XYZ file of C-alpha atoms in Angstrom:
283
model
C 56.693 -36.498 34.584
C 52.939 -36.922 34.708
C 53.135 -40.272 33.221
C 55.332 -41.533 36.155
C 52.755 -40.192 38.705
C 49.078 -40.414 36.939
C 46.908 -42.588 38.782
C 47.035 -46.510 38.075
C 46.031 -49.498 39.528
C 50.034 -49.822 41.296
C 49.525 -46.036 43.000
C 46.143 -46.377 44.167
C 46.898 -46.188 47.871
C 49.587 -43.649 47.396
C 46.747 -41.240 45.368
C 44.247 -42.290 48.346
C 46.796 -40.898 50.991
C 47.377 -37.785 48.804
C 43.434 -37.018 48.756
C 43.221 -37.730 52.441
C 46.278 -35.115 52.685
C 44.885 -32.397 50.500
C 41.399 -32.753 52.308
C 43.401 -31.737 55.573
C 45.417 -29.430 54.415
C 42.536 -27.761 52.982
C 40.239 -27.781 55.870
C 43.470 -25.991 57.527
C 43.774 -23.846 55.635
C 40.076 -22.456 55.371
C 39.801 -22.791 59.402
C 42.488 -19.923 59.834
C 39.338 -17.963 59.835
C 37.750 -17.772 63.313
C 34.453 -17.448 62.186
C 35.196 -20.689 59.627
C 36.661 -22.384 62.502
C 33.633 -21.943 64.610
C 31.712 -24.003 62.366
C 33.409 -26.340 60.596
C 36.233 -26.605 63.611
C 39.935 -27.140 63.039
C 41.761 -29.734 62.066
C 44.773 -29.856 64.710
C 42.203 -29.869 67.499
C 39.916 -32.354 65.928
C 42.881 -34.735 65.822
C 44.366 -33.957 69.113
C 40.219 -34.462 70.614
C 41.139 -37.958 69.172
C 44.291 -38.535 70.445
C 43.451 -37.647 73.997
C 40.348 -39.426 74.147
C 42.500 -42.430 73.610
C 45.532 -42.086 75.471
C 43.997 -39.811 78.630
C 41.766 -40.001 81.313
C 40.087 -43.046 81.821
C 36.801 -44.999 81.783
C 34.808 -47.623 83.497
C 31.343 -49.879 82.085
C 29.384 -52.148 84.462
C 28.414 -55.077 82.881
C 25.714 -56.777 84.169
C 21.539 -57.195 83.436
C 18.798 -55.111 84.734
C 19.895 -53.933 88.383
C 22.143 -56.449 88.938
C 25.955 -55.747 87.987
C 28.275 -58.676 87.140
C 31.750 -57.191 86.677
C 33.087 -53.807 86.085
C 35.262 -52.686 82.704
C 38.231 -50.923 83.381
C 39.801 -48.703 80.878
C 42.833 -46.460 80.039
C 41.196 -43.663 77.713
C 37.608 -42.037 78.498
C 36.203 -43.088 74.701
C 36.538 -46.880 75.246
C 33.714 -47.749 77.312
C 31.580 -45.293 75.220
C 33.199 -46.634 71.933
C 32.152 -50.738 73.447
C 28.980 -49.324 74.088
C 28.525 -48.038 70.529
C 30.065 -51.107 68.953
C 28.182 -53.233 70.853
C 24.977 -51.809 69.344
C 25.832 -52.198 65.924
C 27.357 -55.584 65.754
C 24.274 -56.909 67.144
C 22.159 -54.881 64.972
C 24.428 -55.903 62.057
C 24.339 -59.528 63.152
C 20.258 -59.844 63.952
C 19.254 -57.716 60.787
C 21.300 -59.903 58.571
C 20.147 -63.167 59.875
C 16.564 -61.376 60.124
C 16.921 -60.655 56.609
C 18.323 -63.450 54.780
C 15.484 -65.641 56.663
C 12.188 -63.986 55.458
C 13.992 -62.919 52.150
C 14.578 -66.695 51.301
C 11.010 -67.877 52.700
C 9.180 -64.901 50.650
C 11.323 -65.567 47.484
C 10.613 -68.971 47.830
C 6.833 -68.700 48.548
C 5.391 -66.745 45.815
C 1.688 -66.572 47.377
C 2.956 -65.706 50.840
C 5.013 -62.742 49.246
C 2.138 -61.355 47.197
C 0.261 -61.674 50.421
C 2.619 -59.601 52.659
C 4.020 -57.346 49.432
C 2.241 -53.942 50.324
C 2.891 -54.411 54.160
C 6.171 -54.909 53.503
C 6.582 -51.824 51.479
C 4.857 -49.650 53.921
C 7.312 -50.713 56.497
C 10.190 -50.173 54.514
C 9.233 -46.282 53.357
C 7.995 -45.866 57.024
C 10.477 -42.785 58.663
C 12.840 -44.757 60.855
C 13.657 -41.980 63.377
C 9.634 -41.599 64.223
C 10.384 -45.358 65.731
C 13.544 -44.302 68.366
C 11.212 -43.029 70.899
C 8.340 -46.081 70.594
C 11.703 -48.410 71.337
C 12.012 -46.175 73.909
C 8.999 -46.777 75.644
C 9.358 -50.560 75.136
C 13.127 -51.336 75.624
C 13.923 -48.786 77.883
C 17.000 -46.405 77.646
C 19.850 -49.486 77.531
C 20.957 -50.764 74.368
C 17.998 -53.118 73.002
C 16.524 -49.733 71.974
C 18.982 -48.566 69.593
C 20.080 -52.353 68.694
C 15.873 -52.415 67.729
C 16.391 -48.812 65.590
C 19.524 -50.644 63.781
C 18.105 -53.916 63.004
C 15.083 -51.970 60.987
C 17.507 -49.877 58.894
C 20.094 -52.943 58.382
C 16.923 -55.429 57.954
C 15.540 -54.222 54.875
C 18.495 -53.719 52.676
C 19.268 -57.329 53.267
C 16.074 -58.587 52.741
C 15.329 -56.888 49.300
C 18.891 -57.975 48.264
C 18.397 -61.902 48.932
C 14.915 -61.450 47.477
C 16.152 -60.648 44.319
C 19.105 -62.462 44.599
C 16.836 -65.746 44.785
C 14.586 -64.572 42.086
C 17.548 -64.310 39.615
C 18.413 -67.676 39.871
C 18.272 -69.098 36.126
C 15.389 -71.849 35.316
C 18.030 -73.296 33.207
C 19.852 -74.027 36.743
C 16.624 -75.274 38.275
C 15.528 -77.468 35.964
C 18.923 -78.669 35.805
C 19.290 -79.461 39.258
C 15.900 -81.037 39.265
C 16.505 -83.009 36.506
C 19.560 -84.523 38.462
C 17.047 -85.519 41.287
C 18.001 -81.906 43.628
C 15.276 -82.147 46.290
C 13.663 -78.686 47.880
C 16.777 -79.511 50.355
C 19.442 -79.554 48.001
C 18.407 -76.880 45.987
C 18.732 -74.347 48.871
C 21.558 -75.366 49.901
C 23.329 -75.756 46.438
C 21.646 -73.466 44.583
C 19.486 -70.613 45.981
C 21.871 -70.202 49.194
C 24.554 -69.499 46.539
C 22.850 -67.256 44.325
C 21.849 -64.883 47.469
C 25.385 -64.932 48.986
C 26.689 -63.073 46.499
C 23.718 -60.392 47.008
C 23.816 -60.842 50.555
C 27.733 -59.380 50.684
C 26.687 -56.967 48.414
C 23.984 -55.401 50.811
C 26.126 -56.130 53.863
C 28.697 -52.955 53.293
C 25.531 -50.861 52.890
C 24.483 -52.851 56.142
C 27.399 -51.769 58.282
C 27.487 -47.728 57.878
C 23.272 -48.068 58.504
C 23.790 -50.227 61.902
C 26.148 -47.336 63.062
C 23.418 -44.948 62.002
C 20.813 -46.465 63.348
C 22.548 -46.483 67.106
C 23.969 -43.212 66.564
C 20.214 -41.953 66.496
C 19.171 -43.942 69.124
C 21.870 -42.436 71.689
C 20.834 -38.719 70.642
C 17.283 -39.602 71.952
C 18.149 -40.522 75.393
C 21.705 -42.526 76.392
C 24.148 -41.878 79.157
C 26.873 -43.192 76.916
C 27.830 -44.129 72.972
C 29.907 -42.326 71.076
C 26.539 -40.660 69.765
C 26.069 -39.332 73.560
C 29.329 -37.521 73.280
C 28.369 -36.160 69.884
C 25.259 -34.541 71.261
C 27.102 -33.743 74.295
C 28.993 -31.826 72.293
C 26.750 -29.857 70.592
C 24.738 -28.526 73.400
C 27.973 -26.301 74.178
C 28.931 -25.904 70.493
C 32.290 -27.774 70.577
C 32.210 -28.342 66.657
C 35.898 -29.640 67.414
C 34.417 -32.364 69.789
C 31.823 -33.581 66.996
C 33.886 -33.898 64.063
C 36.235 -35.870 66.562
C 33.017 -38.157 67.201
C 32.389 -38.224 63.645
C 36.137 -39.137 63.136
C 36.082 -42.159 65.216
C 32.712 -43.727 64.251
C 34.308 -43.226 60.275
C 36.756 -45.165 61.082
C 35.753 -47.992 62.684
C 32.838 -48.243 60.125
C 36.161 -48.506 57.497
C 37.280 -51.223 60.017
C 34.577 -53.390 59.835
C 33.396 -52.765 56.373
C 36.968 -54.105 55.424
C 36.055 -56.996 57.987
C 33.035 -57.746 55.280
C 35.272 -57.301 52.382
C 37.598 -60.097 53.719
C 35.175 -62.724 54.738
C 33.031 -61.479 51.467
C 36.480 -62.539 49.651
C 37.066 -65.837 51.765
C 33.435 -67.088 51.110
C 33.308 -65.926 47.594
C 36.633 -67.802 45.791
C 34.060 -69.773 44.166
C 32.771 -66.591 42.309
C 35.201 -65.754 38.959
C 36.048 -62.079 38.843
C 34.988 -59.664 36.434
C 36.509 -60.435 33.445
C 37.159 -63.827 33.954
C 33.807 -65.519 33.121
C 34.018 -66.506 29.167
C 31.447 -65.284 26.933
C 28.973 -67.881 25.250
């Protein structure tokens, strides 16, 4: 019997649903207690917070710059506007802190002096506390989104820069010299040859990348928003609706999933090139 339902790589999903389902059933369980309940809220209501949110109420955004507004969003569910809002930070964070990132990680990997020169600056900024920032964005983006699309950009930033610096600095000499030896210029070897080598780092970093932009606007909307899904969150716990955070927390989850899978497909489109494990031959 256990042979037929052991995990394997054909049942995967199925044992993925199964842990999802014991997880619930679990925190149902447990949250028959009122005082449980109270703190770690209860499942049924968590879910239904979702639903309604969705499918109830509804929401507007004006869209526009500075004072003046442009058009006005319409929407059938109260979390959508707050849910664009949210997204919006985070794509752009995700999109600027990559591109921020693979630039100066490629210029510093390729310009040994310049890194050695900047090295200890570099790691001073990176073990800096990133929430001590949020309120200096504050003061110079004001309360609208650049603040918390600033906060994300220096948590997604980093983790991309350190990955195509060492990406670029594991490129093999036997490579190099072979490229150069078939007349590559400086050109030609960063487009055929260090470009490729940090791609695959690059992806690797980028999943990271994608929970840490939702992080970093998260933590920008608790210190001063009027809406984000992270305003709703801390909304929520100034009148100790658990149920109303862990519905918060529900929602950001799973559109992190969403576009972390988003990665995962262009990672796979851009990356056929690349054998998979187990494929390469060994010399």
């Amino acid at each position: 019997m256990w042979r037929r339902i052991r995990p394997t790589s054909g049942n995967v999903r199925i044992w993925q649903v199964l842990v999802l389902l014991l997880f619930f059933l679990l925190w149902h369980w447990i949250s028959r207690d009122i005082q449980v309940a109270f703190f770690f809220g209860e499942p049924l209501i968590v879910l239904g917070r979702v639903w309604a949110w969705f499918t109830s109420g509804s929401g507007n955004l004006e869209v526009g710059l500075g004072d003046s507004t442009w058009f006005t969003l319409h929407f059938p569910g109260e979390i959508y506007s707050h849910l664009l809002i949210t997204l919006t930070e985070t794509l752009l964070a995700f999109g600027i802190g990559t591109v921020m990132g693979l630039g100066v990680g490629l210029w510093l990997a390729l310009s040994p002096l310049t890194s050695a020169i900047l090295d200890p600056y570099i790691k001073a900024a990176n073990s800096m506390p990133r929430v001590i920032l949020a309120p200096i964005f504050g003061m110079w983006f004001g309360l609208g989104i650049w603040s918390k699309v600033a906060l994300a950009i220096t948590l997604v930033f980093f983790i991309v820069f350190f990955n195509v610096y060492q990406g670029v600095k594991e490129v093999s000499p036997v490579v190099l010299a072979n490229a150069r030896m078939l007349g590559a210029n400086a050109r030609q070897l960063l487009r055929s040859v260090y470009l490729p080598s940090a791609t695959s780092w690059v992806f690797s970093s980028l999943h990271t990348s994608v929970g840490l932009a939702f992080v970093g606007a998260i933590v920008g909307e608790y210190m001063g928003s009027a809406r984000g899904v992270g305003y709703l969150i801390l909304q929520a716990e100034g009148t100790f609706d658990i149920n109303t955070v862990f519905a918060g927390i529900l929602v950001l989850t799973l559109f992190a999933l969403v576009l972390d899978g988003a990665v995962g497909l262009v990672e796979k489109r851009l990356m056929k090139w690349q054998p998979k494990s187990g494929e390469t031959e060994k010399l």
